[in-house]
Coordinates of C-alpha atoms and ligand atoms in Angstrom, one line a residue:
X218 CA 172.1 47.7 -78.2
X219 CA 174.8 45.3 -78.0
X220 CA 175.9 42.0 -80.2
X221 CA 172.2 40.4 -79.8
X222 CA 170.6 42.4 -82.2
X223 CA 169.5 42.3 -85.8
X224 CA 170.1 44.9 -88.0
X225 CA 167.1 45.3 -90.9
X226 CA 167.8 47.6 -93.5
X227 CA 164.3 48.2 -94.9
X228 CA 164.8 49.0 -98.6
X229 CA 161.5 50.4 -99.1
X230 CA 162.2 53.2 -97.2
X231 CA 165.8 52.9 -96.3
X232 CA 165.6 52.8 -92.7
X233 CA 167.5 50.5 -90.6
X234 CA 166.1 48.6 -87.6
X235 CA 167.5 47.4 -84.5
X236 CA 165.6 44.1 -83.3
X237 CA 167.1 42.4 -80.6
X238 CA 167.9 39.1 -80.2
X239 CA 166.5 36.9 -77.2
X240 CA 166.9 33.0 -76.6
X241 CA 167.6 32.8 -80.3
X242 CA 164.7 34.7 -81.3
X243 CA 163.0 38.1 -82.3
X244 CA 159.9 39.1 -81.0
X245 CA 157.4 39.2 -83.7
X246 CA 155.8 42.5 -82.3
X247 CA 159.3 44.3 -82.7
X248 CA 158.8 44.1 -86.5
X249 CA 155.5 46.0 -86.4
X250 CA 157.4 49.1 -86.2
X251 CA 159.0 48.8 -89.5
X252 CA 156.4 50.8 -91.7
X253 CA 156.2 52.7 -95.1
X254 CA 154.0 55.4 -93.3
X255 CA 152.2 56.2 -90.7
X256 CA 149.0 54.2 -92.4
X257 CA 151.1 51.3 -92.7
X258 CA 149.7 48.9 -90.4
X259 CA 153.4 47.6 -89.6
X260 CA 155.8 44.1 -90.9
X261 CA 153.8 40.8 -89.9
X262 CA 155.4 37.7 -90.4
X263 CA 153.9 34.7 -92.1
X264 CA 154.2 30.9 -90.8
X265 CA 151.7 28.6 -91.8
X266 CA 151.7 25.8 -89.7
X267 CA 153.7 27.7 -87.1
X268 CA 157.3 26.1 -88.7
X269 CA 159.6 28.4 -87.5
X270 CA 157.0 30.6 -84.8
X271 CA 157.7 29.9 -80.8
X272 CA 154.1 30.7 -79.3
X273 CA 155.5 30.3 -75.7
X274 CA 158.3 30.0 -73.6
X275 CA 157.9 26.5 -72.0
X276 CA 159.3 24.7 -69.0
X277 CA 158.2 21.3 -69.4
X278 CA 159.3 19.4 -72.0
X279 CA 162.3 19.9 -74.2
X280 CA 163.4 18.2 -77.4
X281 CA 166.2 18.3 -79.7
X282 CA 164.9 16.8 -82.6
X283 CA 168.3 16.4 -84.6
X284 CA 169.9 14.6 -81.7
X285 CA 167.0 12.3 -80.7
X286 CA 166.3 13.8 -77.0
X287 CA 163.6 14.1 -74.9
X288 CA 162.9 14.9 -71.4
X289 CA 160.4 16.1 -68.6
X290 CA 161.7 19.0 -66.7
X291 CA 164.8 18.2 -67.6
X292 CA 165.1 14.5 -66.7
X293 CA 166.0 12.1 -69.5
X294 CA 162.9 9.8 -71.1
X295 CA 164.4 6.6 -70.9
X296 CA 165.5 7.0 -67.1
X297 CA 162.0 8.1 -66.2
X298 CA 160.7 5.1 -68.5
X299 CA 163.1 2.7 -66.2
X300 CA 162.8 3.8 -62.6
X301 CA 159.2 5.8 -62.6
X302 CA 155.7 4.7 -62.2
X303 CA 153.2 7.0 -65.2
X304 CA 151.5 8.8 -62.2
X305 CA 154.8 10.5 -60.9
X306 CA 156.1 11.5 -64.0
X307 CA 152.6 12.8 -64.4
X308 CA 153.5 15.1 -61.1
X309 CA 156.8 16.1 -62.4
X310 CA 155.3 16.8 -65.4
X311 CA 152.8 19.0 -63.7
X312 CA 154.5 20.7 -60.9
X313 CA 158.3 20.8 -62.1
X314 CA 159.6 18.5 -59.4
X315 CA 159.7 14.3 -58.5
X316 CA 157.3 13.9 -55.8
X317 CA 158.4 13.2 -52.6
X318 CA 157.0 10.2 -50.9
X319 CA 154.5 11.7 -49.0
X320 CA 153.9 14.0 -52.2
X321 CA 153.3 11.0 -54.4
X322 CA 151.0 8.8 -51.8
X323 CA 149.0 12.0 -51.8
X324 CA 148.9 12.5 -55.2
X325 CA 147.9 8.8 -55.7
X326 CA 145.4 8.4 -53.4
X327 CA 143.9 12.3 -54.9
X328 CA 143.9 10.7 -58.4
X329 CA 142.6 7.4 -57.2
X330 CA 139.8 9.4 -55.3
X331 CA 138.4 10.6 -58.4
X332 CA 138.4 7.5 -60.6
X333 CA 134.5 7.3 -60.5
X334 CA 132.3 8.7 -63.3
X335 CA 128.9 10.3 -62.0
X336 CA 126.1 8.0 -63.4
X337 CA 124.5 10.8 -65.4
X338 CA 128.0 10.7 -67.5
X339 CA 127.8 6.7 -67.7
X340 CA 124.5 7.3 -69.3
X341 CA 125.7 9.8 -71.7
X342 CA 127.8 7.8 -72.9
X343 CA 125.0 5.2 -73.6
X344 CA 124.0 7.1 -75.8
X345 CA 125.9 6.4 -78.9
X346 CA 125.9 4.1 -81.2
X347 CA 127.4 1.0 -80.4
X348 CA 129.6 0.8 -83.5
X349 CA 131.0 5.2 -82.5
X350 CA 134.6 5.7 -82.9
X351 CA 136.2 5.5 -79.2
X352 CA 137.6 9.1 -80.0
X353 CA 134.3 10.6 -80.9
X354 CA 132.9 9.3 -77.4
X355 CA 136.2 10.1 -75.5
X356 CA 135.8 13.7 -77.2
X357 CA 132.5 14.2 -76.2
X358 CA 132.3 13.1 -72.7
X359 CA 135.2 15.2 -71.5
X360 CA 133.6 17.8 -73.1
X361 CA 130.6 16.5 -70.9
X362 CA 132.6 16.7 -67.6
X363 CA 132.4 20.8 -68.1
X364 CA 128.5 20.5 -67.1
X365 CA 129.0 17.8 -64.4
X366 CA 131.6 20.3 -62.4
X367 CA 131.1 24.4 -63.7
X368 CA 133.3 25.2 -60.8
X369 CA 136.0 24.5 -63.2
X370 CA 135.3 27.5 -65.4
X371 CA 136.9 29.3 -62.7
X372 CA 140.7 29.0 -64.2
X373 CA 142.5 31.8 -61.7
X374 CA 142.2 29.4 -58.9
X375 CA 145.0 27.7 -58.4
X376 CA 143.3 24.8 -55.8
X377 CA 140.4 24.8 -58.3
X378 CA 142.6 24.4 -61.1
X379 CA 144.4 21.4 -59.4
X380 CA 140.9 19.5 -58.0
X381 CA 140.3 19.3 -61.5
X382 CA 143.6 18.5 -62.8
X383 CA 143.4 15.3 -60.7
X384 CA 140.0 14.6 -61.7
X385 CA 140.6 14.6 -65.4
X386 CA 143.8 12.8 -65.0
X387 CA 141.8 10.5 -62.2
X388 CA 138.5 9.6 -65.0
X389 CA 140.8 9.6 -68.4
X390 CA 140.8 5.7 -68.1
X391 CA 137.4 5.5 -66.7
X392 CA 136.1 7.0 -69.8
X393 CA 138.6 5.7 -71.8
X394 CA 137.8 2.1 -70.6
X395 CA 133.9 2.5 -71.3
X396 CA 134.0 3.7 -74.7
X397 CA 135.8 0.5 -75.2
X398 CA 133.4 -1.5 -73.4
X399 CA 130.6 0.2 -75.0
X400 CA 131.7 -1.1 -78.5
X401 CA 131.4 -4.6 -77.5
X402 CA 128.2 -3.9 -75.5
X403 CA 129.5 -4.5 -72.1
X404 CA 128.3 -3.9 -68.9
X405 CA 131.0 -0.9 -67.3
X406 CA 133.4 -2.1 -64.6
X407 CA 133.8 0.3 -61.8
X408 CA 137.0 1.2 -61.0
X409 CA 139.2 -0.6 -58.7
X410 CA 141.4 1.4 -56.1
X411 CA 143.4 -1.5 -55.3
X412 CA 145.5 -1.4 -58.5
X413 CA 147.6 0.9 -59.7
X414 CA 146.6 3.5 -62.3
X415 CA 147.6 1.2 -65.2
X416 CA 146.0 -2.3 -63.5
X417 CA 142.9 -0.5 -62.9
X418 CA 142.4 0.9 -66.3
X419 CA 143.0 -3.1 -67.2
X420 CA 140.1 -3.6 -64.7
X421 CA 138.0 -1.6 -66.1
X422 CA 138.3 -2.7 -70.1
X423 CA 139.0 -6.6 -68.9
X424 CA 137.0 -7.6 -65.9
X425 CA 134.5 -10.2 -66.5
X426 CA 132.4 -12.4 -64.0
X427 CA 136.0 -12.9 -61.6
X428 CA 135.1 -11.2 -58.3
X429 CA 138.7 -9.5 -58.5
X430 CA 140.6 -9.0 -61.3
X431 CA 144.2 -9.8 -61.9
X432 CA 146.1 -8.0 -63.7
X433 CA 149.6 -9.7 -65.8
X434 CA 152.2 -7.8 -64.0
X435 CA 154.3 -7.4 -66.8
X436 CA 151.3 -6.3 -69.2
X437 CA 150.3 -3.5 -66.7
X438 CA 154.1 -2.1 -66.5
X439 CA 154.7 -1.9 -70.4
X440 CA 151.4 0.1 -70.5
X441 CA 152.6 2.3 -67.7
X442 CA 155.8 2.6 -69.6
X443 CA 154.0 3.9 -72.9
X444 CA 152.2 6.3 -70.7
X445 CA 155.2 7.4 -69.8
X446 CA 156.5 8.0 -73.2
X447 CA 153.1 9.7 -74.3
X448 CA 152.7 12.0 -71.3
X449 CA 153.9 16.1 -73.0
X450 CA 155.6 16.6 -76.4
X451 CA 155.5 19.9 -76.0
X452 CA 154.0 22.6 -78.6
X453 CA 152.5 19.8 -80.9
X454 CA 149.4 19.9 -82.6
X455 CA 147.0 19.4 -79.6
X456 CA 149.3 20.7 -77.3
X457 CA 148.5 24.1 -79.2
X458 CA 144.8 23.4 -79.2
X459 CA 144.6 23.0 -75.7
X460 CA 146.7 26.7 -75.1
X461 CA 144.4 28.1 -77.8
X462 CA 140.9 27.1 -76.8
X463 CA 142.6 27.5 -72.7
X464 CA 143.7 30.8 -73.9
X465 CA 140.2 32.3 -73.8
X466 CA 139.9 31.0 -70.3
X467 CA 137.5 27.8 -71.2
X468 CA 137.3 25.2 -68.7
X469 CA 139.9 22.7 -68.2
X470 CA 137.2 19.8 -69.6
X471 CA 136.5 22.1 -72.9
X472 CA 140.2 22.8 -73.5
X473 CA 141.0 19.1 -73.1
X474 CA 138.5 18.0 -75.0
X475 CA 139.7 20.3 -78.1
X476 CA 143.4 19.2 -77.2
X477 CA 141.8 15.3 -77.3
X478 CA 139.9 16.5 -81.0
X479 CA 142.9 17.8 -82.8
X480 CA 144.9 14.2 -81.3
X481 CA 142.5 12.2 -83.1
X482 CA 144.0 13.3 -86.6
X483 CA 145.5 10.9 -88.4
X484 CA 148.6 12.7 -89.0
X485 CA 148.9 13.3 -85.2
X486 CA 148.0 10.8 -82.8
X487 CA 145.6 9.4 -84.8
X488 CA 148.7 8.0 -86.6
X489 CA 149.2 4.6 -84.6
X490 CA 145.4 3.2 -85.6
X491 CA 146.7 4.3 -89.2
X492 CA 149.7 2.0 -88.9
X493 CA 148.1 -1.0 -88.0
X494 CA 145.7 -0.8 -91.0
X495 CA 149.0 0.2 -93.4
X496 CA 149.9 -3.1 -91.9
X497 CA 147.1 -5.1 -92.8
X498 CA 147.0 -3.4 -96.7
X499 CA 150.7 -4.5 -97.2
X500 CA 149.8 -8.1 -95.8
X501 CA 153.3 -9.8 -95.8
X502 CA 157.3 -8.9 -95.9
X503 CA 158.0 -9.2 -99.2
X504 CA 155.3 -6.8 -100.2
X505 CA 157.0 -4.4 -98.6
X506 CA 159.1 -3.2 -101.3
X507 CA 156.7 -2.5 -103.7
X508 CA 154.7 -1.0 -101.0
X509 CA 157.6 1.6 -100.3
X510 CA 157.7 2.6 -104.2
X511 CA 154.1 3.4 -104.2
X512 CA 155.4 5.9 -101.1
X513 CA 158.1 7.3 -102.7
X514 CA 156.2 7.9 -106.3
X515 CA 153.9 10.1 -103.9
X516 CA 150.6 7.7 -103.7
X517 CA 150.2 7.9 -99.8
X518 CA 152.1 8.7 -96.8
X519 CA 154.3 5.7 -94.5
X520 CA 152.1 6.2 -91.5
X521 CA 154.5 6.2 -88.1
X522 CA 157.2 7.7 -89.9
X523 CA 158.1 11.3 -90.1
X524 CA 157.9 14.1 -87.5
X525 CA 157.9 17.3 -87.6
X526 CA 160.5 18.1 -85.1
X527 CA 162.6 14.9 -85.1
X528 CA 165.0 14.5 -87.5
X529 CA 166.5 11.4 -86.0
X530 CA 165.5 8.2 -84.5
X531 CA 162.0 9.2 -82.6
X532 CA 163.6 8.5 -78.7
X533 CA 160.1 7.1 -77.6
X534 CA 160.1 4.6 -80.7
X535 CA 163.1 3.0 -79.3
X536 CA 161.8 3.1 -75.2
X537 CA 159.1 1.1 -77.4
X538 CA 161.0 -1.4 -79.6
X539 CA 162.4 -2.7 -76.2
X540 CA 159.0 -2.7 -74.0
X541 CA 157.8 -4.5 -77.1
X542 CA 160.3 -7.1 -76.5
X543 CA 158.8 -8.0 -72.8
X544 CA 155.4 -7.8 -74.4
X545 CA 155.8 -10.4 -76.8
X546 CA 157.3 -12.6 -74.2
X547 CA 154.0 -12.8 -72.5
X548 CA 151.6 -12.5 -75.5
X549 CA 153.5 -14.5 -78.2
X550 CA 154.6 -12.3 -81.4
X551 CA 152.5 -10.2 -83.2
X552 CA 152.9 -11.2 -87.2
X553 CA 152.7 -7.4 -88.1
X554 CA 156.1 -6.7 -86.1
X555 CA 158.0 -8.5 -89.0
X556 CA 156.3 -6.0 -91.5
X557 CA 157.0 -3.6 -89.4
X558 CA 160.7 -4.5 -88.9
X559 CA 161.3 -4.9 -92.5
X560 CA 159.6 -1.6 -93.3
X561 CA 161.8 0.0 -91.2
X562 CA 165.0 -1.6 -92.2
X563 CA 164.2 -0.7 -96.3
X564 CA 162.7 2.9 -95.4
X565 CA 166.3 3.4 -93.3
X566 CA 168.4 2.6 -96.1
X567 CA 166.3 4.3 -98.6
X568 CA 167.6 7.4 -100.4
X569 CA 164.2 9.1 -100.1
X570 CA 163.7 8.5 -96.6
X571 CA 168.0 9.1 -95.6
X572 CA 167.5 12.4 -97.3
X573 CA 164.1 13.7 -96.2
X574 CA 165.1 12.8 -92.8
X575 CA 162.2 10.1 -92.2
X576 CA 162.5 8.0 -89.2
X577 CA 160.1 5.7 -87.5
X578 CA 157.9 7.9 -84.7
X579 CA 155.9 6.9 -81.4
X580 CA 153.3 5.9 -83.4
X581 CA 155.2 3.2 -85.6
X582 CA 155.2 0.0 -82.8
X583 CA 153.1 1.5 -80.3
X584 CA 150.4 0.2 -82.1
X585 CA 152.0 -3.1 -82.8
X586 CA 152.3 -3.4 -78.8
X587 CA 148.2 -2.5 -78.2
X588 CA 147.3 -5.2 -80.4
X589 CA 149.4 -8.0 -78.7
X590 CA 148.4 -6.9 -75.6
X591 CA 144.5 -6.9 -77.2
X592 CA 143.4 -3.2 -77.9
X593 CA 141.2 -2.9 -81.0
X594 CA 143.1 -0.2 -84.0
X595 CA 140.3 2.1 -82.9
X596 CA 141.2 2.5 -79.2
X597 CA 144.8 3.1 -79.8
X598 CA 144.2 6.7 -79.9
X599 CA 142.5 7.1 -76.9
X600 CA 145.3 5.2 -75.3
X601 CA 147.3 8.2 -76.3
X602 CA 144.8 10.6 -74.6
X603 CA 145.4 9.1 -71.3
X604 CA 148.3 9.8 -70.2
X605 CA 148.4 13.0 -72.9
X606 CA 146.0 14.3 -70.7
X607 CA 148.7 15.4 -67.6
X608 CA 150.9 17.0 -70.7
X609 CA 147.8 19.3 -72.0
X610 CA 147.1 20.5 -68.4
X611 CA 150.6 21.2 -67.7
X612 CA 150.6 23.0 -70.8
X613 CA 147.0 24.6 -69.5
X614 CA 148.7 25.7 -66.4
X615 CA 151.8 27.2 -67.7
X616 CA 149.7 29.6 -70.1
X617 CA 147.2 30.6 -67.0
X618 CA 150.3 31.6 -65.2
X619 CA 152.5 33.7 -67.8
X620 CA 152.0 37.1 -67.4
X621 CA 153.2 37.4 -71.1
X622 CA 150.0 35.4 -72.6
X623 CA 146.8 36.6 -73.9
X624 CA 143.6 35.0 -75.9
X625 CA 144.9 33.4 -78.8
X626 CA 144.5 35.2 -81.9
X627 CA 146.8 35.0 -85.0
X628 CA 146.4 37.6 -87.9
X629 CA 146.1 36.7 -91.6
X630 CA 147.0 38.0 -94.9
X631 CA 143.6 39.0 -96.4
X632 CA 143.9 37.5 -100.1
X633 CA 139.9 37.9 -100.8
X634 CA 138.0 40.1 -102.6
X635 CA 137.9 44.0 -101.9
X636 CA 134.4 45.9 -101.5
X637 CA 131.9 44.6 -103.8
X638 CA 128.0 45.7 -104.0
X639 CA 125.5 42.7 -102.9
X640 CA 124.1 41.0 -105.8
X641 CA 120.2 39.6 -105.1
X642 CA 120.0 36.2 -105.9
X643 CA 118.1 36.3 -109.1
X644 CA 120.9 38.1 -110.3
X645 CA 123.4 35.7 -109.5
X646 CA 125.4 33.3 -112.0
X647 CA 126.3 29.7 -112.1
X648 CA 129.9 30.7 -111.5
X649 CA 129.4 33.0 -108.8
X650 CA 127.6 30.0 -106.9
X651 CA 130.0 27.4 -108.1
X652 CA 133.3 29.9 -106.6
X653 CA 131.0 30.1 -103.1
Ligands
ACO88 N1 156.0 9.1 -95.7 C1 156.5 9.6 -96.9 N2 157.0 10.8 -97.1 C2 157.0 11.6 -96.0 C3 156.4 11.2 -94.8 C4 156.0 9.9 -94.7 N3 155.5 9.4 -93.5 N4 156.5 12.2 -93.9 C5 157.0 13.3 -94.6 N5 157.3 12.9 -95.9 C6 157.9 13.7 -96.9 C7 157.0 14.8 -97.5 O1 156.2 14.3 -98.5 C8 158.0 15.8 -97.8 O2 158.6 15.5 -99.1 P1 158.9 16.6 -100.2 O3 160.0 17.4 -99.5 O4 159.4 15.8 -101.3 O5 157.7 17.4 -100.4 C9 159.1 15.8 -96.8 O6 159.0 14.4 -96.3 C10 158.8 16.7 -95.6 O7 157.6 16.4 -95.0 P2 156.5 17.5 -94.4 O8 155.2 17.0 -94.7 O9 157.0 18.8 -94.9 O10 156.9 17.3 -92.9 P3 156.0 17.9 -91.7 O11 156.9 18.3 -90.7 O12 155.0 18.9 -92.2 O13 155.1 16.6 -91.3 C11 154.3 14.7 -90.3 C12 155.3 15.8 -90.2 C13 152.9 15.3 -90.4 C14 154.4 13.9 -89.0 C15 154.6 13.8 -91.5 O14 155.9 13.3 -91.4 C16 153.6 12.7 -91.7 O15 152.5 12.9 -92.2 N6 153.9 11.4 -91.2 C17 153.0 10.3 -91.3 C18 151.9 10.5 -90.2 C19 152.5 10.2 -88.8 O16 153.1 9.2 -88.6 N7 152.1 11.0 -87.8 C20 152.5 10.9 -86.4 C21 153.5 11.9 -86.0 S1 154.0 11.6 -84.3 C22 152.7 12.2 -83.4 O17 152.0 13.1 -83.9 C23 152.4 11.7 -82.2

């Protein structure tokens, strides 16, 4: 074996291991050789919270979270943000490449195709109560989608695979738009193929009595640009979800419904609803010093800062800070950005923030944006979903198509008891029922 190798001398029985060394890592299973015995069921590692475990090799997306940089496929976030429409990058982020033009009018008119909910699913989501979290219904009626089209369950096909690709990515803000207008007891709009992806989602949460709805130009292109920004991060949180539950070769509807599920958390995407209410509870600027003490003696988290791979300015915050700017323009300030600003500008110059490496993340002024532009806290998530939705099946796809993946199953270290006889319940003691 050459230089790319690790030497482990195993003390225990003073044997020493060759592992190699591949794209800066070791394979995991090259460690279950090194045993004590032949009963010795082999070295494990342990990650909780997979910090330091790759689960996949990856294409799509890549970030270096000490420099600040993103991109799709290679291409830089802010130049896509500048020159690309949400539905391309969607492509590229699905199939590797920028469309051509005749690629993306296809494309387009395939996603535009499948905007329409089947009526069955418009009365499902009638069903819930009219004050349900958006994310509960969102959840739910993807899920739903899984008995409206069972062809889907079959994954191997690869035209299967990408009629439902464009119908998920096609309904996303057909669903998303009627949990909103559910809240407020709405009639649904259907949707308009006119408009563009990010007009017609407008359409859909907006349209009143006017026979044709017109959407602010420059309203519709910020959102397009945070759809941009929220398209594939990668092996986050619901990222992993969607390979886990995909991993067993569930539908595409299931999987993104468990991918939409762990998003709703609010240390995930859940995050940007979170800010907005931090927002409210601090109430003016110059609380915010005494609210950033209560942070740092440990009391509660600043939402929409922090990230688990960044280590530096969160790239998408800044696409943000400057769409923000255009926003405002057309919707007059909102009050919270000064909050927000001054937040950031204490929490940056903070020695507990400088050393932990704390810096404002997507979720800090998406949410400021959303509201200007009129989107309730509890949507914002689901505005997340949307275009989230082309990152999870890109994810989806790459894991159907490496030969190196199988169902998802991560060991433990058993820390229970060993073999006990049954006790029968009359026999049983406060404690043993309180440690249940
Ligand atoms: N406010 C205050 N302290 C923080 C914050 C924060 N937002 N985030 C991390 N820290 C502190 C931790 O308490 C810890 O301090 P310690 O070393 O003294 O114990 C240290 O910074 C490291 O934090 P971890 O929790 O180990 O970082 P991790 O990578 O596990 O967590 C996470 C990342 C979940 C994003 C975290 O920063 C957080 O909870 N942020 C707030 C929620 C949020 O904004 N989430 C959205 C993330 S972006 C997205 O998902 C789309």
């Amino acid at each position: 074996m050459g230089n790319d190798a690790l030497s482990i001398l195993d003390k225990r029985t003073q044997t020493t291991y060759e592992i190699p060394i591949n794209k800066g890592t070791i394979r995991a299973m090259d460690l279950r050789q090194i045993k004590t015995g032949p009963d010795d069921f082999g070295l494990m590692t342990y990650d909780p919270a997979f910090m330091n475990t790759a689960s996949c090799q990856s294409a799509i997306t890549f970030i270096d979270g000490d420099k600040g940089i993103l991109r799709y496929r290679g291409y830089p976030i802010d130049q896509l943000a500048e020159k690309c429409t949400f539905l391309e990058v969607a492509y590229l982020v699905l199939f590797g490449e920028l469309p051509t033009e005749s690629q993306l009018k296809e494309w387009v008119n395939g996603i535009t195709y499948h905007t329409m909910l089947h009526e069955t699913t418009k009365h499902f989501l009638e069903g819930f109560r009219y004050d349900a979290h958006p994310m509960g219904m969102l959840v739910s009626t993807v899920a739903a989608l899984s008995t409206v089209y069972p062809e889907a369950r079959n994954v191997h096909d690869p035209q299967n695979r990408k009629l439902q690709i464009m119908r998920l990515i096609g309904k996303m803000p057909t669903i998303a738009a009627y949990t909103y207008r559910h809240s407020l007891g709405y009639p649904y709009i259907y949707p308009d193929n006119d408009l563009s992806y990010a007009e017609n989602f407008m359409n859909m949460l907006w349209k009143m009595v006017e026979p044709k709805y017109q959407a602010n130009p420059v309203l519709a292109r910020a959102l397009d640009i945070l759809f941009i920004l929220h398209a594939d991060h990668e092996q986050n949180c619901s990222a992993n979800a969607m390979r886990a539950v995909g991993s067993s070769f569930a539908d595409p509807y299931l999987s993104t419904a468990a991918a939409a599920a762990a998003l709703s958390g609010p240390l995930h995407g859940g995050a940007n609803e979170e800010v907005l209410k931090m927002l409210d509870v601090i109430g003016s600027k110059d609380k915010v010093p005494a609210y950033i003490e209560k942070v740092k003696a440990g009391q509660f988290k600043l939402m929409g800062f922090g990230h688990r791979v960044y280590k530096n300015y969160d790239p998408r915050a800044k696409i943000i800070k400057w769409a923000a700017t255009n926003v405002f323009e057309v919707t007059g300030k909102n009050p919270k950005l000064e909050i927000a600003l001054e937040l950031e500008r204490i929490a940056l110059e903070d020695e507990y923030f400088v050393k932990r490496k704390l810096y404002p993340n997507v979720d800090f002024y998406s949410g400021i944006i959303y509201q200007a532009m009129g989107f309730k806290p509890e949507i914002f998530t689901v505005l997340f979903a949307i275009p989230r939705t082309a990152g999870w099946l890109a994810q989806w796809q790459e894991l159907l198509m490496d030969p190196e993946q199988k169902i998802a199953r991560p060991r433990q270290i058993y820390i229970g008891y060993g073999e006990r006889d049954f006790v029968p319940i009359e026999q049983r003691g406060v404690a043993a029922a309180v440690t249940a």
